[in-house]
Coordinates of N, CA and C in Angstrom, one line a residue:
X1 N 55.4 -76.0 -108.8 CA 55.5 -75.0 -109.8 C 55.6 -75.7 -110.1
X2 N 54.3 -74.6 -111.1 CA 53.8 -75.0 -112.6 C 54.8 -74.6 -113.8
X3 N 54.2 -75.7 -115.0 CA 54.9 -74.9 -116.5 C 55.5 -73.4 -116.5
X4 N 54.5 -72.6 -116.7 CA 55.7 -70.6 -116.6 C 56.1 -70.8 -115.5
X5 N 55.8 -71.2 -114.9 CA 57.8 -70.8 -113.2 C 58.5 -72.2 -113.4
X6 N 57.9 -73.2 -114.1 CA 59.2 -74.1 -114.4 C 60.0 -73.2 -115.5
X7 N 59.4 -72.3 -116.8 CA 60.1 -71.6 -117.8 C 60.4 -70.9 -117.2
X8 N 60.5 -70.6 -116.4 CA 61.1 -68.8 -115.4 C 62.3 -69.2 -114.9
X9 N 62.1 -69.7 -114.5 CA 63.6 -70.9 -113.5 C 64.8 -71.2 -114.5
X10 N 64.4 -72.6 -115.6 CA 65.4 -72.5 -116.5 C 65.1 -70.9 -117.7
X11 N 64.5 -70.1 -117.2 CA 65.4 -68.7 -118.2 C 66.3 -67.9 -117.4
X12 N 65.9 -68.1 -116.3 CA 67.1 -67.4 -115.3 C 68.6 -68.8 -114.9
X13 N 68.7 -69.5 -115.2 CA 69.0 -70.5 -114.7 C 70.2 -70.3 -115.6
X14 N 69.8 -70.3 -117.4 CA 70.6 -71.2 -118.2 C 70.4 -69.6 -118.8
X15 N 69.8 -68.1 -119.0 CA 70.4 -67.0 -120.0 C 69.8 -67.4 -121.2
X16 N 68.1 -68.7 -121.3 CA 68.0 -68.2 -122.5 C 65.9 -67.1 -122.2
X17 N 66.1 -66.7 -123.5 CA 65.0 -65.6 -123.3 C 63.6 -66.6 -122.8
X18 N 62.6 -66.3 -122.4 CA 61.3 -66.7 -122.0 C 60.8 -67.4 -122.9
X19 N 61.1 -67.2 -124.0 CA 60.2 -68.2 -125.2 C 61.1 -69.2 -125.6
X20 N 62.2 -68.7 -125.1 CA 63.3 -70.1 -125.9 C 63.7 -70.8 -124.3
X21 N 63.0 -70.8 -123.3 CA 62.7 -72.3 -122.0 C 61.5 -72.4 -121.7
X22 N 60.3 -71.7 -122.2 CA 59.4 -72.1 -122.5 C 59.5 -73.3 -123.9
X23 N 60.5 -73.0 -124.7 CA 60.2 -74.1 -125.5 C 60.9 -75.0 -124.9
X24 N 61.8 -75.1 -124.9 CA 62.7 -76.3 -123.9 C 62.4 -76.7 -123.2
X25 N 61.2 -76.0 -122.4 CA 60.3 -77.3 -121.1 C 59.3 -78.9 -121.4
X26 N 59.3 -77.2 -122.8 CA 58.2 -78.8 -123.4 C 58.6 -79.5 -124.7
X27 N 60.2 -79.4 -125.0 CA 60.6 -80.1 -126.2 C 61.4 -81.6 -125.0
X28 N 61.6 -80.9 -123.4 CA 61.6 -81.9 -122.1 C 60.5 -82.5 -122.3
X29 N 59.7 -82.1 -121.8 CA 58.6 -83.5 -121.3 C 57.9 -83.9 -122.8
X30 N 57.9 -83.7 -123.7 CA 57.7 -84.8 -125.3 C 58.1 -85.6 -125.3
X31 N 60.5 -84.8 -125.5 CA 60.8 -86.5 -125.2 C 60.0 -87.7 -124.1
X32 N 60.5 -86.9 -123.2 CA 59.9 -88.0 -121.1 C 59.1 -88.7 -121.9
X33 N 57.7 -88.1 -122.7 CA 56.4 -88.5 -122.7 C 56.9 -89.7 -123.6
X34 N 57.4 -89.2 -124.8 CA 57.3 -89.8 -126.3 C 58.2 -91.5 -125.5
X35 N 59.0 -90.7 -124.7 CA 60.4 -92.8 -124.2 C 59.5 -93.6 -122.7
X36 N 59.2 -92.7 -122.6 CA 57.7 -93.5 -121.6 C 56.7 -94.6 -122.4
X37 N 56.3 -93.7 -122.9 CA 55.0 -94.2 -123.6 C 55.2 -96.0 -124.7
X38 N 57.4 -95.8 -125.3 CA 56.8 -96.3 -126.0 C 58.6 -97.6 -125.1
X39 N 58.7 -97.3 -124.5 CA 59.1 -97.8 -123.7 C 58.7 -98.3 -122.5
X40 N 57.6 -98.0 -121.4 CA 57.3 -97.8 -120.1 C 58.1 -97.6 -119.2
X41 N 59.1 -97.3 -119.4 CA 59.8 -96.4 -118.0 C 60.5 -95.9 -118.8
X42 N 61.1 -94.8 -117.7 CA 61.5 -93.5 -118.1 C 62.5 -93.6 -117.2
X43 N 63.8 -92.7 -117.2 CA 64.5 -91.4 -116.6 C 64.4 -90.2 -116.7
X44 N 63.8 -89.7 -115.1 CA 64.0 -88.2 -114.9 C 65.6 -87.6 -114.1
X45 N 66.8 -86.8 -115.6 CA 67.7 -86.9 -114.6 C 67.2 -85.6 -113.2
X46 N 68.1 -86.9 -112.3 CA 68.2 -85.1 -110.8 C 67.1 -85.7 -110.6
X47 N 65.8 -86.6 -110.6 CA 65.0 -86.5 -110.4 C 64.0 -88.4 -109.6
X48 N 64.6 -88.4 -110.9 CA 63.8 -90.5 -110.1 C 63.8 -91.1 -111.7
X49 N 62.7 -92.3 -112.0 CA 61.8 -93.1 -112.6 C 60.6 -93.2 -112.0
X50 N 60.4 -92.6 -114.0 CA 58.7 -93.4 -113.7 C 59.1 -94.9 -114.5
X51 N 58.1 -95.4 -114.4 CA 58.0 -96.9 -113.9 C 56.8 -97.1 -114.0
X52 N 56.1 -98.5 -115.3 CA 54.4 -98.7 -116.1 C 54.8 -99.7 -114.7
X53 N 52.8 -100.1 -114.2 CA 53.1 -101.7 -112.6 C 51.7 -102.5 -113.7
X54 N 51.2 -103.6 -113.8 CA 50.0 -103.5 -113.1 C 48.7 -103.9 -112.1
X55 N 48.1 -103.2 -112.0 CA 47.6 -103.2 -111.0 C 46.0 -104.2 -111.0
X56 N 46.2 -105.9 -110.2 CA 45.4 -106.3 -111.0 C 44.1 -106.1 -110.6
X57 N 42.9 -106.7 -110.4 CA 41.4 -106.9 -110.6 C 41.5 -107.1 -109.1
X58 N 40.1 -106.6 -108.2 CA 40.2 -106.8 -106.6 C 38.7 -106.2 -106.9
X59 N 38.1 -106.2 -104.9 CA 37.4 -105.1 -104.5 C 37.0 -104.7 -104.3
X60 N 36.2 -103.8 -104.4 CA 36.2 -102.2 -104.1 C 34.4 -102.3 -103.6
X61 N 34.0 -101.4 -103.1 CA 32.9 -101.1 -102.5 C 31.8 -99.4 -103.5
X62 N 30.7 -98.6 -104.0 CA 30.4 -98.3 -104.3 C 29.9 -97.1 -103.3
X63 N 30.9 -95.6 -102.9 CA 30.4 -95.8 -102.4 C 29.3 -94.7 -102.0
X64 N 28.6 -94.2 -103.2 CA 27.1 -93.7 -102.3 C 26.2 -95.2 -101.7
X65 N 26.4 -96.6 -102.1 CA 25.4 -97.1 -102.2 C 26.4 -97.9 -101.0
X66 N 27.0 -98.4 -100.5 CA 27.9 -99.3 -100.2 C 27.9 -100.5 -100.9
X67 N 27.3 -101.7 -101.8 CA 27.6 -102.5 -102.6 C 29.2 -102.8 -103.1
X68 N 29.3 -104.1 -103.5 CA 30.5 -103.9 -103.7 C 31.0 -104.3 -105.6
X69 N 32.0 -104.2 -106.1 CA 32.2 -103.6 -107.1 C 33.2 -104.5 -107.6
X70 N 33.4 -104.2 -108.7 CA 35.2 -105.4 -109.6 C 35.9 -104.4 -109.4
X71 N 36.8 -103.9 -109.6 CA 37.2 -103.4 -109.8 C 38.3 -103.4 -111.0
X72 N 38.2 -103.4 -112.4 CA 38.9 -104.2 -113.2 C 40.9 -104.1 -113.0
X73 N 41.4 -105.2 -114.2 CA 42.9 -103.9 -114.3 C 43.4 -103.5 -114.5
X74 N 44.6 -103.4 -114.2 CA 45.0 -101.6 -115.2 C 46.1 -100.8 -115.1
X75 N 47.0 -101.0 -115.6 CA 48.0 -100.1 -115.8 C 48.5 -99.1 -115.1
X76 N 49.0 -98.6 -114.1 CA 49.1 -97.9 -113.1 C 51.0 -96.8 -113.5
X77 N 50.5 -95.6 -112.9 CA 52.6 -94.8 -113.3 C 52.7 -95.0 -112.4
X78 N 54.0 -95.6 -112.1 CA 55.2 -95.6 -109.9 C 56.2 -95.1 -111.1
X79 N 56.6 -93.9 -109.7 CA 57.3 -92.7 -109.4 C 58.3 -93.4 -108.0
X80 N 59.6 -93.3 -108.5 CA 60.3 -94.0 -108.0 C 61.5 -93.2 -107.3
X81 N 61.9 -92.0 -106.5 CA 62.8 -90.7 -106.5 C 63.8 -91.8 -106.5
X82 N 64.4 -90.3 -106.7 CA 66.4 -90.9 -106.6 C 66.2 -90.4 -104.7
X83 N 67.4 -92.0 -104.4 CA 67.5 -91.7 -102.9 C 68.4 -90.3 -102.4
X84 N 69.3 -89.4 -103.3 CA 69.9 -88.6 -102.7 C 68.4 -87.0 -102.7
X85 N 67.9 -87.1 -103.7 CA 66.7 -86.2 -103.9 C 65.5 -87.0 -102.5
X86 N 65.5 -87.7 -102.2 CA 64.2 -87.7 -100.6 C 65.2 -87.8 -99.4
X87 N 66.7 -87.9 -99.1 CA 67.2 -87.5 -98.1 C 67.9 -85.5 -98.0
X88 N 67.7 -85.0 -99.5 CA 67.3 -83.5 -99.0 C 66.5 -83.2 -99.0
X89 N 65.7 -83.7 -98.8 CA 63.8 -83.1 -98.2 C 62.8 -84.0 -97.2
X90 N 63.6 -84.6 -96.8 CA 63.8 -85.0 -94.7 C 64.5 -84.1 -93.9

């Protein structure tokens, strides 16, 4: 589902116009993004939780040359789905 599909679904469920639904999707996305950037984690109601974690430095290989390279540590985004969502898709 892309943003257009999501906006259409929101409009169908809520009875909002397409423009209003698109604005609502944008506002929700912005609010979740701001919260995630500010705190490093956020809960998406009915879906799950986004968190940050630090991945340590590790060794990898250059796929072209096979030469070993050091991959620096960095922060990554992790997602954990709600258990009832996981159960629903199985």
